[in-house]
C-alpha cells in the first residue's frame, strides 16, 4: 500500500514509489521524458484529465480499497484508458505469454503441451470476445449517454457481473501448468512464462476493478441525469 | 476459490482506524475476505446499491441510528457490525447485529465475523482436497471423451442431475472448470490415452 498521490507530486516520484504505475501512465497516453514536471503539468500537456488520472493511480496503488474521489471523473478519459488496456492485453500481453509458454513447455510430452496451448487459445478467444463486446455494446452505449441519448434495452448494471471469470480462468491455466506440466520443461523459461501469467492475472483484475468501481458508478450517475433531463 | 471470500465493507471516517480495520479484516486466520474501505456517506450508499457485501463494519456515529435501521430493512441479508472505539451503551448497540471493540484480539474478531456469515456460507465447510472417488474418475473419462451429461447418465444408469452434481464436485476438488483442463488431468493421471480421444 502506498501513499496518496496529489497533483503537485512530481510524475517521476510517483513512478519511483510505485513502478507498476507506468502501465497506467502509458494507457492514459502519457509518454516518458517529462523531466521534473508535476502530475498536473504533465497531464495538462498530454491533454489528460488530471483528476481521472489520479483517481485511477490512487485506486490501483492503494490496492482498490478506498473510494474517496469527491469530484466527478472524466468518462471520456476513463474509456480511453480502458480501450488502451484492451489493446495491451490482446495485442501485447497475452500473445507474449503464449510465446513464452511455447518456449518453456517441453514438447516431448506432446499431448499435454498441446492441450495447455489449446487451453490458452480458448482462453484468449474468450477474453477477446468479452473485450470486443465491451467496446461494441457497453462503450457504444456510454458514448450515446454522453450525447444525452439513452438507448433502450441496456443498463450498465446488466454488465457489471461478467468479470470474475476472465481472471479466474487465467488462475486455472496457472494451476494446470504448476500441477501437470511435463517434468522435462525448461525451468527458467517456464518460470518466466508463469511470472508473466501472474502479472497478467493481477493486471486483468485491476483492469476489471477500474471498470466496476470507477466506470460503472459514474455511468449509473449519468444514467440518472440523462433520465431526469428527458423527463 | 474467490467466490468463497467474505465480502466486508468498512465504513469509518478516521483513516487510522479504517486502515487498522482493513488490515485486520484482510488477514483473519483461515477466513479469506475481500475488504473494501469506505470513508464517506455518499460512497457507502452508492456502494450498497451496487454491491452486496456480506458484512458492514461501521462506526455507530458514521450514520444516524434511524438510517442504520433503514439499512437493516432494505438489505436484510447484510450483517451490520458496530465498531466500538469507546464503550457503547446498550441502547446504541441494539441497532446492530453485533459489535467489535478495538480492544478485541484477533480470535474474538475472527469468531464474530465467522458467526455473522455462517448462515449464508454454511455450504463451504468441506472445501477442499478430498481425492476423487472411482465414480468421479469414471465421469471424467466420459467427459473427456466428449459425451454429454445425458449420454453419461444413460451409460452409467444414473440421473442427469447426479452427473451434474458429480461434475460440480470434480470441479471443486481439482479446481478445474473446463473440458480441456480435465483432459490434461486425465492424461497426466493416465485415466485416458490421447489416442482414444478425437481432438
CSV table of C-alpha atoms in Angstrom, one decimal:
chain,number,residue,atom,x,y,z
A,1,UNK,CA,0.0,0.0,0.0
A,2,UNK,CA,1.5,3.3,-0.9
A,3,UNK,CA,0.7,6.9,-0.1
A,4,UNK,CA,-2.0,9.0,-1.7
A,5,UNK,CA,-0.7,10.9,-4.7
A,6,UNK,CA,-1.7,14.5,-5.4
A,7,UNK,CA,-1.5,16.9,-8.5
A,8,UNK,CA,1.5,18.6,-7.0
A,9,UNK,CA,3.7,15.5,-6.8
A,10,UNK,CA,6.3,15.1,-9.4
A,11,UNK,CA,5.4,12.5,-12.0
A,12,UNK,CA,8.8,10.9,-11.6
A,13,UNK,CA,8.2,10.4,-7.9
A,14,UNK,CA,5.0,8.6,-8.4
A,15,UNK,CA,6.8,6.1,-10.5
A,16,UNK,CA,9.8,5.8,-8.2
A,17,UNK,CA,7.4,4.9,-5.4
A,18,UNK,CA,5.2,2.5,-7.2
A,19,UNK,CA,6.6,1.4,-10.6
A,20,UNK,CA,3.6,-0.6,-11.9
A,21,UNK,CA,2.0,2.8,-12.3
A,22,UNK,CA,4.0,3.3,-15.5
A,23,UNK,CA,1.3,1.0,-17.1
A,24,UNK,CA,-1.4,3.4,-16.0
A,25,UNK,CA,0.6,6.3,-17.4
A,26,UNK,CA,1.1,4.7,-20.7
A,27,UNK,CA,-2.6,3.8,-21.1
A,28,UNK,CA,-3.6,7.4,-20.5
A,29,UNK,CA,-1.3,8.3,-23.3
A,30,UNK,CA,1.4,9.9,-21.2
A,31,UNK,CA,4.9,9.3,-22.6
A,32,UNK,CA,8.1,9.2,-20.6
A,33,UNK,CA,10.6,12.0,-20.9
A,34,UNK,CA,8.6,14.5,-18.8
A,35,UNK,CA,11.6,15.8,-16.8
A,36,UNK,CA,10.7,17.2,-13.4
A,37,UNK,CA,7.2,18.3,-14.2
A,38,UNK,CA,4.4,17.7,-11.7
A,39,UNK,CA,1.5,15.3,-12.3
A,40,UNK,CA,-0.8,18.2,-13.1
A,41,UNK,CA,1.6,19.8,-15.6
A,42,UNK,CA,2.3,16.5,-17.4
A,43,UNK,CA,-1.5,15.8,-17.6
A,44,UNK,CA,-2.2,19.3,-18.9
A,45,UNK,CA,0.4,18.9,-21.7
A,46,UNK,CA,-0.8,15.4,-22.6
A,47,UNK,CA,-4.5,16.5,-22.6
A,48,UNK,CA,-5.4,14.1,-19.9
A,49,UNK,CA,-7.9,14.9,-17.2
A,50,UNK,CA,-5.7,15.0,-14.1
A,51,UNK,CA,-8.4,14.2,-11.6
A,52,UNK,CA,-9.3,11.0,-13.5
A,53,UNK,CA,-5.7,10.0,-13.9
A,54,UNK,CA,-5.1,10.4,-10.2
A,55,UNK,CA,-8.3,8.6,-9.3
A,56,UNK,CA,-7.0,5.5,-11.3
A,57,UNK,CA,-3.5,5.9,-10.0
A,58,UNK,CA,-4.5,6.1,-6.4
A,59,UNK,CA,-7.1,3.3,-6.8
A,60,UNK,CA,-4.5,1.0,-8.3
A,61,UNK,CA,-1.8,1.9,-5.9
A,62,UNK,CA,-4.0,1.6,-2.8
A,63,UNK,CA,-5.0,-1.9,-3.8
A,64,UNK,CA,-8.5,-0.9,-4.7
A,65,UNK,CA,-9.8,-0.5,-1.2
A,66,UNK,CA,-10.6,3.2,-0.9
A,67,UNK,CA,-13.3,5.2,-2.5
A,68,UNK,CA,-12.9,8.8,-1.9
A,69,UNK,CA,-12.7,10.7,-5.1
A,70,UNK,CA,-15.1,13.6,-4.5
A,71,UNK,CA,-15.0,15.2,-7.9
A,72,UNK,CA,-16.7,13.6,-10.9
A,73,UNK,CA,-14.4,11.8,-13.3
A,74,UNK,CA,-14.0,12.3,-17.0
A,75,UNK,CA,-15.8,9.4,-18.6
A,76,UNK,CA,-14.0,10.0,-21.9
A,77,UNK,CA,-10.6,9.8,-20.3
A,78,UNK,CA,-11.6,6.7,-18.4
A,79,UNK,CA,-12.8,5.0,-21.6
A,80,UNK,CA,-9.7,5.9,-23.4
A,81,UNK,CA,-7.7,4.3,-20.6
A,82,UNK,CA,-9.8,1.1,-20.8
A,83,UNK,CA,-9.6,0.8,-24.5
A,84,UNK,CA,-5.8,1.1,-24.3
A,85,UNK,CA,-5.8,-1.6,-21.7
A,86,UNK,CA,-7.8,-3.9,-24.1
A,87,UNK,CA,-5.2,-3.3,-26.8
A,88,UNK,CA,-2.4,-4.0,-24.3
A,89,UNK,CA,-3.9,-7.4,-23.3
A,90,UNK,CA,-5.0,-8.6,-26.7
A,91,UNK,CA,-2.1,-7.4,-28.8
A,92,UNK,CA,0.8,-7.5,-26.4
A,93,UNK,CA,0.4,-9.2,-23.0
A,94,UNK,CA,-1.4,-12.4,-24.0
A,95,UNK,CA,0.5,-13.1,-27.2
A,96,UNK,CA,3.7,-12.7,-25.2
A,97,UNK,CA,2.6,-15.3,-22.7
A,98,UNK,CA,1.8,-17.7,-25.5
A,99,UNK,CA,5.2,-17.3,-27.0
A,100,UNK,CA,6.8,-17.8,-23.6
A,101,UNK,CA,4.7,-20.9,-22.9
A,102,UNK,CA,5.8,-22.4,-26.3
A,103,UNK,CA,9.4,-21.7,-25.4
A,104,UNK,CA,9.2,-23.1,-21.9
A,105,UNK,CA,7.0,-26.2,-22.0
A,106,UNK,CA,8.7,-29.3,-23.2
A,107,UNK,CA,7.3,-30.5,-26.4
A,108,UNK,CA,8.5,-34.1,-25.7
A,109,UNK,CA,5.3,-34.8,-24.0
A,110,UNK,CA,3.2,-33.7,-26.9
A,111,UNK,CA,-0.2,-34.4,-25.6
A,112,UNK,CA,0.0,-32.3,-22.5
A,113,UNK,CA,1.8,-29.4,-24.0
A,114,UNK,CA,-0.6,-29.3,-26.9
A,115,UNK,CA,-3.5,-29.2,-24.5
A,116,UNK,CA,-2.0,-26.5,-22.4
A,117,UNK,CA,-1.6,-24.3,-25.5
A,118,UNK,CA,-5.1,-25.2,-26.6
A,119,UNK,CA,-6.4,-24.2,-23.2
A,120,UNK,CA,-4.6,-20.9,-23.6
A,121,UNK,CA,-6.0,-20.3,-27.1
A,122,UNK,CA,-9.5,-21.0,-25.8
A,123,UNK,CA,-8.9,-18.5,-23.1
A,124,UNK,CA,-7.6,-15.9,-25.4
A,125,UNK,CA,-10.7,-16.2,-27.6
A,126,UNK,CA,-12.9,-15.7,-24.5
A,127,UNK,CA,-11.1,-12.6,-23.4
A,128,UNK,CA,-11.2,-11.2,-26.9
A,129,UNK,CA,-14.9,-11.8,-27.2
A,130,UNK,CA,-15.5,-10.2,-23.9
A,131,UNK,CA,-13.5,-7.1,-24.6
A,132,UNK,CA,-15.0,-6.7,-28.1
A,133,UNK,CA,-18.4,-7.0,-26.5
A,134,UNK,CA,-17.5,-4.2,-24.1
A,135,UNK,CA,-16.3,-1.9,-26.8
A,136,UNK,CA,-19.1,-2.7,-29.2
A,137,UNK,CA,-22.0,-2.7,-26.7
A,138,UNK,CA,-21.0,-1.1,-23.5
A,139,UNK,CA,-18.8,1.7,-24.7
A,140,UNK,CA,-21.2,2.5,-27.5
A,141,UNK,CA,-24.0,2.8,-25.1
A,142,UNK,CA,-21.9,5.1,-22.9
A,143,UNK,CA,-21.0,7.3,-25.9
A,144,UNK,CA,-24.7,7.8,-26.6
A,145,UNK,CA,-25.3,8.6,-23.0
A,146,UNK,CA,-22.7,11.3,-23.2
A,147,UNK,CA,-24.6,12.7,-26.1
A,148,UNK,CA,-27.7,12.8,-23.9
A,149,UNK,CA,-29.3,9.8,-25.6
A,150,UNK,CA,-30.4,6.8,-23.6
A,151,UNK,CA,-30.6,3.7,-25.7
A,152,UNK,CA,-33.3,1.3,-24.8
A,153,UNK,CA,-32.7,-2.2,-23.6
A,154,UNK,CA,-29.4,-1.8,-21.9
A,155,UNK,CA,-28.4,-0.8,-18.4
A,156,UNK,CA,-24.9,-0.5,-17.1
A,157,UNK,CA,-25.9,-2.8,-14.2
A,158,UNK,CA,-26.5,-5.7,-16.6
A,159,UNK,CA,-22.9,-5.8,-17.4
A,160,UNK,CA,-21.2,-5.4,-14.0
A,161,UNK,CA,-21.2,-9.1,-13.2
A,162,UNK,CA,-19.3,-10.6,-16.1
A,163,UNK,CA,-15.9,-10.1,-14.8
A,164,UNK,CA,-14.8,-12.7,-12.3
A,165,UNK,CA,-14.5,-15.4,-14.9
A,166,UNK,CA,-12.0,-13.6,-17.0
A,167,UNK,CA,-9.4,-13.5,-14.2
A,168,UNK,CA,-10.4,-16.9,-12.8
A,169,UNK,CA,-9.7,-18.8,-15.9
A,170,UNK,CA,-6.1,-17.5,-16.0
A,171,UNK,CA,-5.8,-18.8,-12.5
A,172,UNK,CA,-6.9,-22.2,-13.8
A,173,UNK,CA,-4.2,-22.1,-16.5
A,174,UNK,CA,-1.6,-21.3,-13.9
A,175,UNK,CA,-2.7,-24.3,-11.8
A,176,UNK,CA,-2.7,-26.6,-14.8
A,177,UNK,CA,0.9,-25.7,-15.6
A,178,UNK,CA,2.1,-25.9,-12.0
A,179,UNK,CA,0.4,-29.2,-11.3
A,180,UNK,CA,0.6,-31.1,-14.6
A,181,UNK,CA,3.2,-29.6,-17.0
A,182,UNK,CA,5.8,-32.0,-18.4
A,183,UNK,CA,8.7,-32.5,-16.0
A,184,UNK,CA,11.4,-32.0,-18.6
A,185,UNK,CA,10.3,-28.5,-19.4
A,186,UNK,CA,13.0,-25.7,-19.2
A,187,UNK,CA,12.6,-24.5,-15.6
A,188,UNK,CA,13.8,-20.9,-16.2
A,189,UNK,CA,11.8,-20.3,-19.3
A,190,UNK,CA,8.8,-21.8,-17.7
A,191,UNK,CA,9.2,-19.7,-14.6
A,192,UNK,CA,9.4,-16.7,-16.8
A,193,UNK,CA,6.1,-17.7,-18.5
A,194,UNK,CA,4.5,-18.2,-15.1
A,195,UNK,CA,5.7,-14.8,-13.8
A,196,UNK,CA,4.1,-13.2,-16.8
A,197,UNK,CA,0.8,-15.1,-16.1
A,198,UNK,CA,0.8,-14.0,-12.5
A,199,UNK,CA,1.4,-10.4,-13.6
A,200,UNK,CA,-1.2,-10.5,-16.3
A,201,UNK,CA,-3.7,-12.0,-13.9
A,202,UNK,CA,-3.2,-9.1,-11.5
A,203,UNK,CA,-3.3,-6.6,-14.3
A,204,UNK,CA,-6.6,-8.1,-15.5
A,205,UNK,CA,-8.1,-7.9,-12.0
A,206,UNK,CA,-7.0,-4.3,-11.7
A,207,UNK,CA,-8.5,-3.6,-15.1
A,208,UNK,CA,-11.8,-5.1,-14.2
A,209,UNK,CA,-11.9,-3.3,-10.9
A,210,UNK,CA,-11.4,0.1,-12.6
A,211,UNK,CA,-14.4,-0.8,-14.8
A,212,UNK,CA,-16.5,-2.0,-11.9
A,213,UNK,CA,-15.6,0.6,-9.3
A,214,UNK,CA,-14.7,3.7,-11.2
A,215,UNK,CA,-16.5,3.5,-14.5
A,216,UNK,CA,-19.8,1.8,-13.5
A,217,UNK,CA,-20.7,4.2,-10.7
A,218,UNK,CA,-20.0,7.2,-13.0
A,219,UNK,CA,-22.3,5.7,-15.6
A,220,UNK,CA,-25.0,5.0,-13.1
A,221,UNK,CA,-24.9,8.6,-12.1
A,222,UNK,CA,-25.0,9.6,-15.8
A,223,UNK,CA,-28.0,7.3,-16.5
A,224,UNK,CA,-29.9,9.1,-13.7
A,225,UNK,CA,-29.1,12.5,-15.0
A,226,UNK,CA,-30.0,11.7,-18.6
A,227,UNK,CA,-33.3,10.2,-17.4
A,228,UNK,CA,-34.0,13.4,-15.4
A,229,UNK,CA,-33.2,15.5,-18.3
A,230,UNK,CA,-35.6,13.8,-20.8
A,231,UNK,CA,-38.5,13.6,-18.3
B,1,UNK,CA,-12.0,-20.1,-4.7
B,2,UNK,CA,-12.6,-16.4,-4.9
B,3,UNK,CA,-16.3,-16.9,-4.7
B,4,UNK,CA,-15.9,-18.1,-1.1
B,5,UNK,CA,-14.3,-14.9,0.1
B,6,UNK,CA,-16.3,-13.0,2.7
B,7,UNK,CA,-17.0,-9.6,1.4
B,8,UNK,CA,-16.6,-6.9,4.1
B,9,UNK,CA,-17.3,-3.2,3.7
B,10,UNK,CA,-15.8,-0.9,6.3
B,11,UNK,CA,-17.4,2.5,7.0
B,12,UNK,CA,-15.3,4.6,9.2
B,13,UNK,CA,-14.2,8.2,8.8
B,14,UNK,CA,-11.0,8.1,10.8
B,15,UNK,CA,-8.3,7.0,8.4
B,16,UNK,CA,-6.2,5.5,11.2
B,17,UNK,CA,-9.0,3.3,12.5
B,18,UNK,CA,-10.2,2.5,9.0
B,19,UNK,CA,-6.7,1.3,7.9
B,20,UNK,CA,-6.3,-0.7,11.1
B,21,UNK,CA,-9.7,-2.4,10.5
B,22,UNK,CA,-8.9,-3.1,6.8
B,23,UNK,CA,-5.6,-4.6,7.7
B,24,UNK,CA,-7.0,-6.8,10.4
B,25,UNK,CA,-10.0,-7.9,8.4
B,26,UNK,CA,-7.8,-8.8,5.4
B,27,UNK,CA,-5.8,-11.3,7.4
B,28,UNK,CA,-8.2,-13.2,9.6
B,29,UNK,CA,-6.7,-16.6,10.1
B,30,UNK,CA,-8.4,-19.2,8.0
B,31,UNK,CA,-11.1,-16.8,6.8
B,32,UNK,CA,-10.5,-15.4,3.3
B,33,UNK,CA,-12.0,-12.0,2.9
B,34,UNK,CA,-12.4,-9.2,0.4
B,35,UNK,CA,-12.3,-5.9,2.2
B,36,UNK,CA,-13.4,-2.5,1.0
B,37,UNK,CA,-12.8,0.7,2.8
B,38,UNK,CA,-15.4,3.5,2.5
B,39,UNK,CA,-15.0,6.8,4.1
B,40,UNK,CA,-17.9,8.9,3.3
B,41,UNK,CA,-21.7,8.5,3.5
B,42,UNK,CA,-22.4,9.0,-0.2
B,43,UNK,CA,-20.0,6.4,-1.2
B,44,UNK,CA,-21.4,4.0,1.3
B,45,UNK,CA,-24.9,4.4,-0.1
B,46,UNK,CA,-23.7,4.0,-3.6
B,47,UNK,CA,-21.7,1.0,-2.7
B,48,UNK,CA,-24.5,-0.8,-1.0
B,49,UNK,CA,-26.7,0.0,-4.0
B,50,UNK,CA,-24.3,-1.7,-6.5
B,51,UNK,CA,-22.5,-4.4,-4.5
B,52,UNK,CA,-23.7,-6.9,-2.0
B,53,UNK,CA,-21.2,-7.1,0.9
B,54,UNK,CA,-21.9,-9.9,3.4
B,55,UNK,CA,-20.8,-7.7,6.4
B,56,UNK,CA,-20.7,-4.0,7.0
B,57,UNK,CA,-18.5,-2.9,9.8
B,58,UNK,CA,-19.4,0.6,10.7
B,59,UNK,CA,-18.7,3.3,13.3
B,60,UNK,CA,-22.0,3.8,15.1
B,61,UNK,CA,-21.6,7.5,14.6
B,62,UNK,CA,-21.0,7.2,10.8
B,63,UNK,CA,-24.7,7.2,10.1
B,64,UNK,CA,-27.7,8.2,12.3
B,65,UNK,CA,-29.4,5.4,14.2
B,66,UNK,CA,-32.5,5.7,12.2
B,67,UNK,CA,-30.6,5.4,9.0
B,68,UNK,CA,-28.9,2.2,10.3
B,69,UNK,CA,-32.4,0.8,11.0
B,70,UNK,CA,-33.4,1.7,7.4
B,71,UNK,CA,-30.4,-0.2,6.0
B,72,UNK,CA,-31.3,-3.2,8.1
B,73,UNK,CA,-34.7,-3.3,6.5
B,74,UNK,CA,-33.5,-2.5,3.0
B,75,UNK,CA,-30.6,-5.0,2.9
B,76,UNK,CA,-32.0,-7.8,5.0
B,77,UNK,CA,-29.1,-10.2,4.2
B,78,UNK,CA,-26.5,-7.7,5.3
B,79,UNK,CA,-25.0,-8.1,8.7
B,80,UNK,CA,-24.1,-4.8,10.3
B,81,UNK,CA,-21.4,-4.8,13.0
B,82,UNK,CA,-20.7,-1.8,15.1
B,83,UNK,CA,-17.1,-1.0,15.8
B,84,UNK,CA,-16.6,0.4,19.3
B,85,UNK,CA,-13.8,2.9,19.6
B,86,UNK,CA,-15.1,3.9,23.1
B,87,UNK,CA,-17.6,2.0,25.3
B,88,UNK,CA,-21.1,2.0,23.8
B,89,UNK,CA,-24.3,1.9,25.7
B,90,UNK,CA,-26.7,-1.0,25.2
B,91,UNK,CA,-29.3,1.2,23.5
B,92,UNK,CA,-26.9,2.1,20.7
B,93,UNK,CA,-25.8,-1.5,20.2
B,94,UNK,CA,-29.3,-2.8,19.9
B,95,UNK,CA,-29.4,-1.4,16.4
B,96,UNK,CA,-26.6,-3.7,15.2
B,97,UNK,CA,-26.3,-7.4,14.7
B,98,UNK,CA,-23.1,-7.5,16.6
B,99,UNK,CA,-20.2,-5.3,17.8
B,100,UNK,CA,-16.5,-5.4,17.9
B,101,UNK,CA,-14.2,-3.3,20.1
B,102,UNK,CA,-10.8,-2.0,19.1
B,103,UNK,CA,-9.6,-3.8,22.2
B,104,UNK,CA,-10.7,-7.3,20.9
B,105,UNK,CA,-8.0,-9.8,19.9
B,106,UNK,CA,-7.8,-11.4,16.5
B,107,UNK,CA,-9.5,-14.6,17.7
B,108,UNK,CA,-12.5,-12.7,19.0
B,109,UNK,CA,-12.8,-10.7,15.9
B,110,UNK,CA,-12.5,-13.8,13.7
B,111,UNK,CA,-15.2,-15.6,15.7
B,112,UNK,CA,-17.6,-12.7,15.3
B,113,UNK,CA,-17.0,-12.4,11.6
B,114,UNK,CA,-17.4,-16.2,11.2
B,115,UNK,CA,-20.6,-16.2,13.3
B,116,UNK,CA,-22.1,-13.5,11.2
B,117,UNK,CA,-21.6,-15.2,7.9
B,118,UNK,CA,-22.3,-18.8,9.0
B,119,UNK,CA,-25.9,-18.6,7.9
B,120,UNK,CA,-25.0,-18.0,4.3
B,121,UNK,CA,-21.6,-19.7,3.8
B,122,UNK,CA,-22.6,-22.9,5.6
B,123,UNK,CA,-22.1,-24.9,2.3
B,124,UNK,CA,-18.4,-24.1,2.1
B,125,UNK,CA,-17.1,-26.1,5.0
B,126,UNK,CA,-15.8,-29.3,3.4
B,127,UNK,CA,-14.0,-27.0,1.0
B,128,UNK,CA,-11.1,-28.9,-0.5
B,129,UNK,CA,-8.8,-31.7,-1.2
B,130,UNK,CA,-10.7,-34.9,-0.8
B,131,UNK,CA,-9.4,-37.3,-3.5
B,132,UNK,CA,-11.6,-38.3,-6.3
B,133,UNK,CA,-13.9,-41.3,-6.0
B,134,UNK,CA,-13.9,-44.0,-8.6
B,135,UNK,CA,-17.3,-42.8,-9.9
B,136,UNK,CA,-15.9,-39.3,-10.3
B,137,UNK,CA,-12.9,-40.7,-12.3
B,138,UNK,CA,-15.4,-42.6,-14.5
B,139,UNK,CA,-17.3,-39.4,-15.1
B,140,UNK,CA,-14.1,-37.5,-16.0
B,141,UNK,CA,-13.2,-40.2,-18.6
B,142,UNK,CA,-16.5,-39.8,-20.2
B,143,UNK,CA,-16.5,-36.0,-20.2
B,144,UNK,CA,-13.0,-36.1,-21.7
B,145,UNK,CA,-14.2,-38.4,-24.4
B,146,UNK,CA,-16.8,-35.8,-25.4
B,147,UNK,CA,-20.0,-37.4,-24.0
B,148,UNK,CA,-22.8,-35.1,-23.0
B,149,UNK,CA,-24.3,-35.2,-19.5
B,150,UNK,CA,-27.3,-37.1,-20.8
B,151,UNK,CA,-25.2,-39.7,-22.6
B,152,UNK,CA,-23.1,-40.2,-19.4
B,153,UNK,CA,-26.2,-40.5,-17.3
B,154,UNK,CA,-27.6,-43.2,-19.7
B,155,UNK,CA,-24.3,-45.1,-19.8
B,156,UNK,CA,-23.9,-45.2,-16.1
B,157,UNK,CA,-27.6,-45.7,-15.2
B,158,UNK,CA,-27.8,-42.5,-13.1
B,159,UNK,CA,-29.8,-39.3,-13.5
B,160,UNK,CA,-28.5,-36.2,-15.3
B,161,UNK,CA,-28.9,-34.4,-12.1
B,162,UNK,CA,-26.4,-36.8,-10.4
B,163,UNK,CA,-24.0,-36.3,-13.3
B,164,UNK,CA,-24.1,-32.6,-12.8
B,165,UNK,CA,-23.5,-33.0,-9.0
B,166,UNK,CA,-20.5,-35.2,-9.7
B,167,UNK,CA,-19.1,-32.7,-12.2
B,168,UNK,CA,-19.6,-29.9,-9.7
B,169,UNK,CA,-17.7,-31.8,-7.0
B,170,UNK,CA,-14.9,-32.7,-9.5
B,171,UNK,CA,-14.5,-29.0,-10.4
B,172,UNK,CA,-14.3,-28.1,-6.8
B,173,UNK,CA,-11.8,-30.8,-5.8
B,174,UNK,CA,-9.5,-30.3,-8.8
B,175,UNK,CA,-10.1,-26.6,-9.3
B,176,UNK,CA,-10.6,-27.3,-12.9
B,177,UNK,CA,-13.7,-26.0,-14.6
B,178,UNK,CA,-13.0,-26.6,-18.3
B,179,UNK,CA,-13.1,-29.7,-20.5
B,180,UNK,CA,-9.6,-29.1,-21.8
B,181,UNK,CA,-8.3,-28.8,-18.2
B,182,UNK,CA,-10.0,-32.1,-17.3
B,183,UNK,CA,-8.4,-33.7,-20.4
B,184,UNK,CA,-4.9,-32.6,-19.2
B,185,UNK,CA,-5.7,-34.0,-15.8
B,186,UNK,CA,-6.9,-37.3,-17.3
B,187,UNK,CA,-3.9,-37.7,-19.5
B,188,UNK,CA,-1.3,-36.9,-16.8
B,189,UNK,CA,-3.0,-39.3,-14.4
B,190,UNK,CA,-3.3,-41.9,-17.1
B,191,UNK,CA,-7.1,-42.1,-17.0
B,192,UNK,CA,-7.2,-41.9,-20.8
B,193,UNK,CA,-4.8,-42.0,-23.7
B,194,UNK,CA,-4.7,-39.2,-26.2
B,195,UNK,CA,-5.1,-41.8,-29.0
B,196,UNK,CA,-8.6,-42.6,-27.7
B,197,UNK,CA,-9.8,-39.0,-28.0
B,198,UNK,CA,-11.0,-37.2,-31.0
B,199,UNK,CA,-9.3,-33.8,-30.6
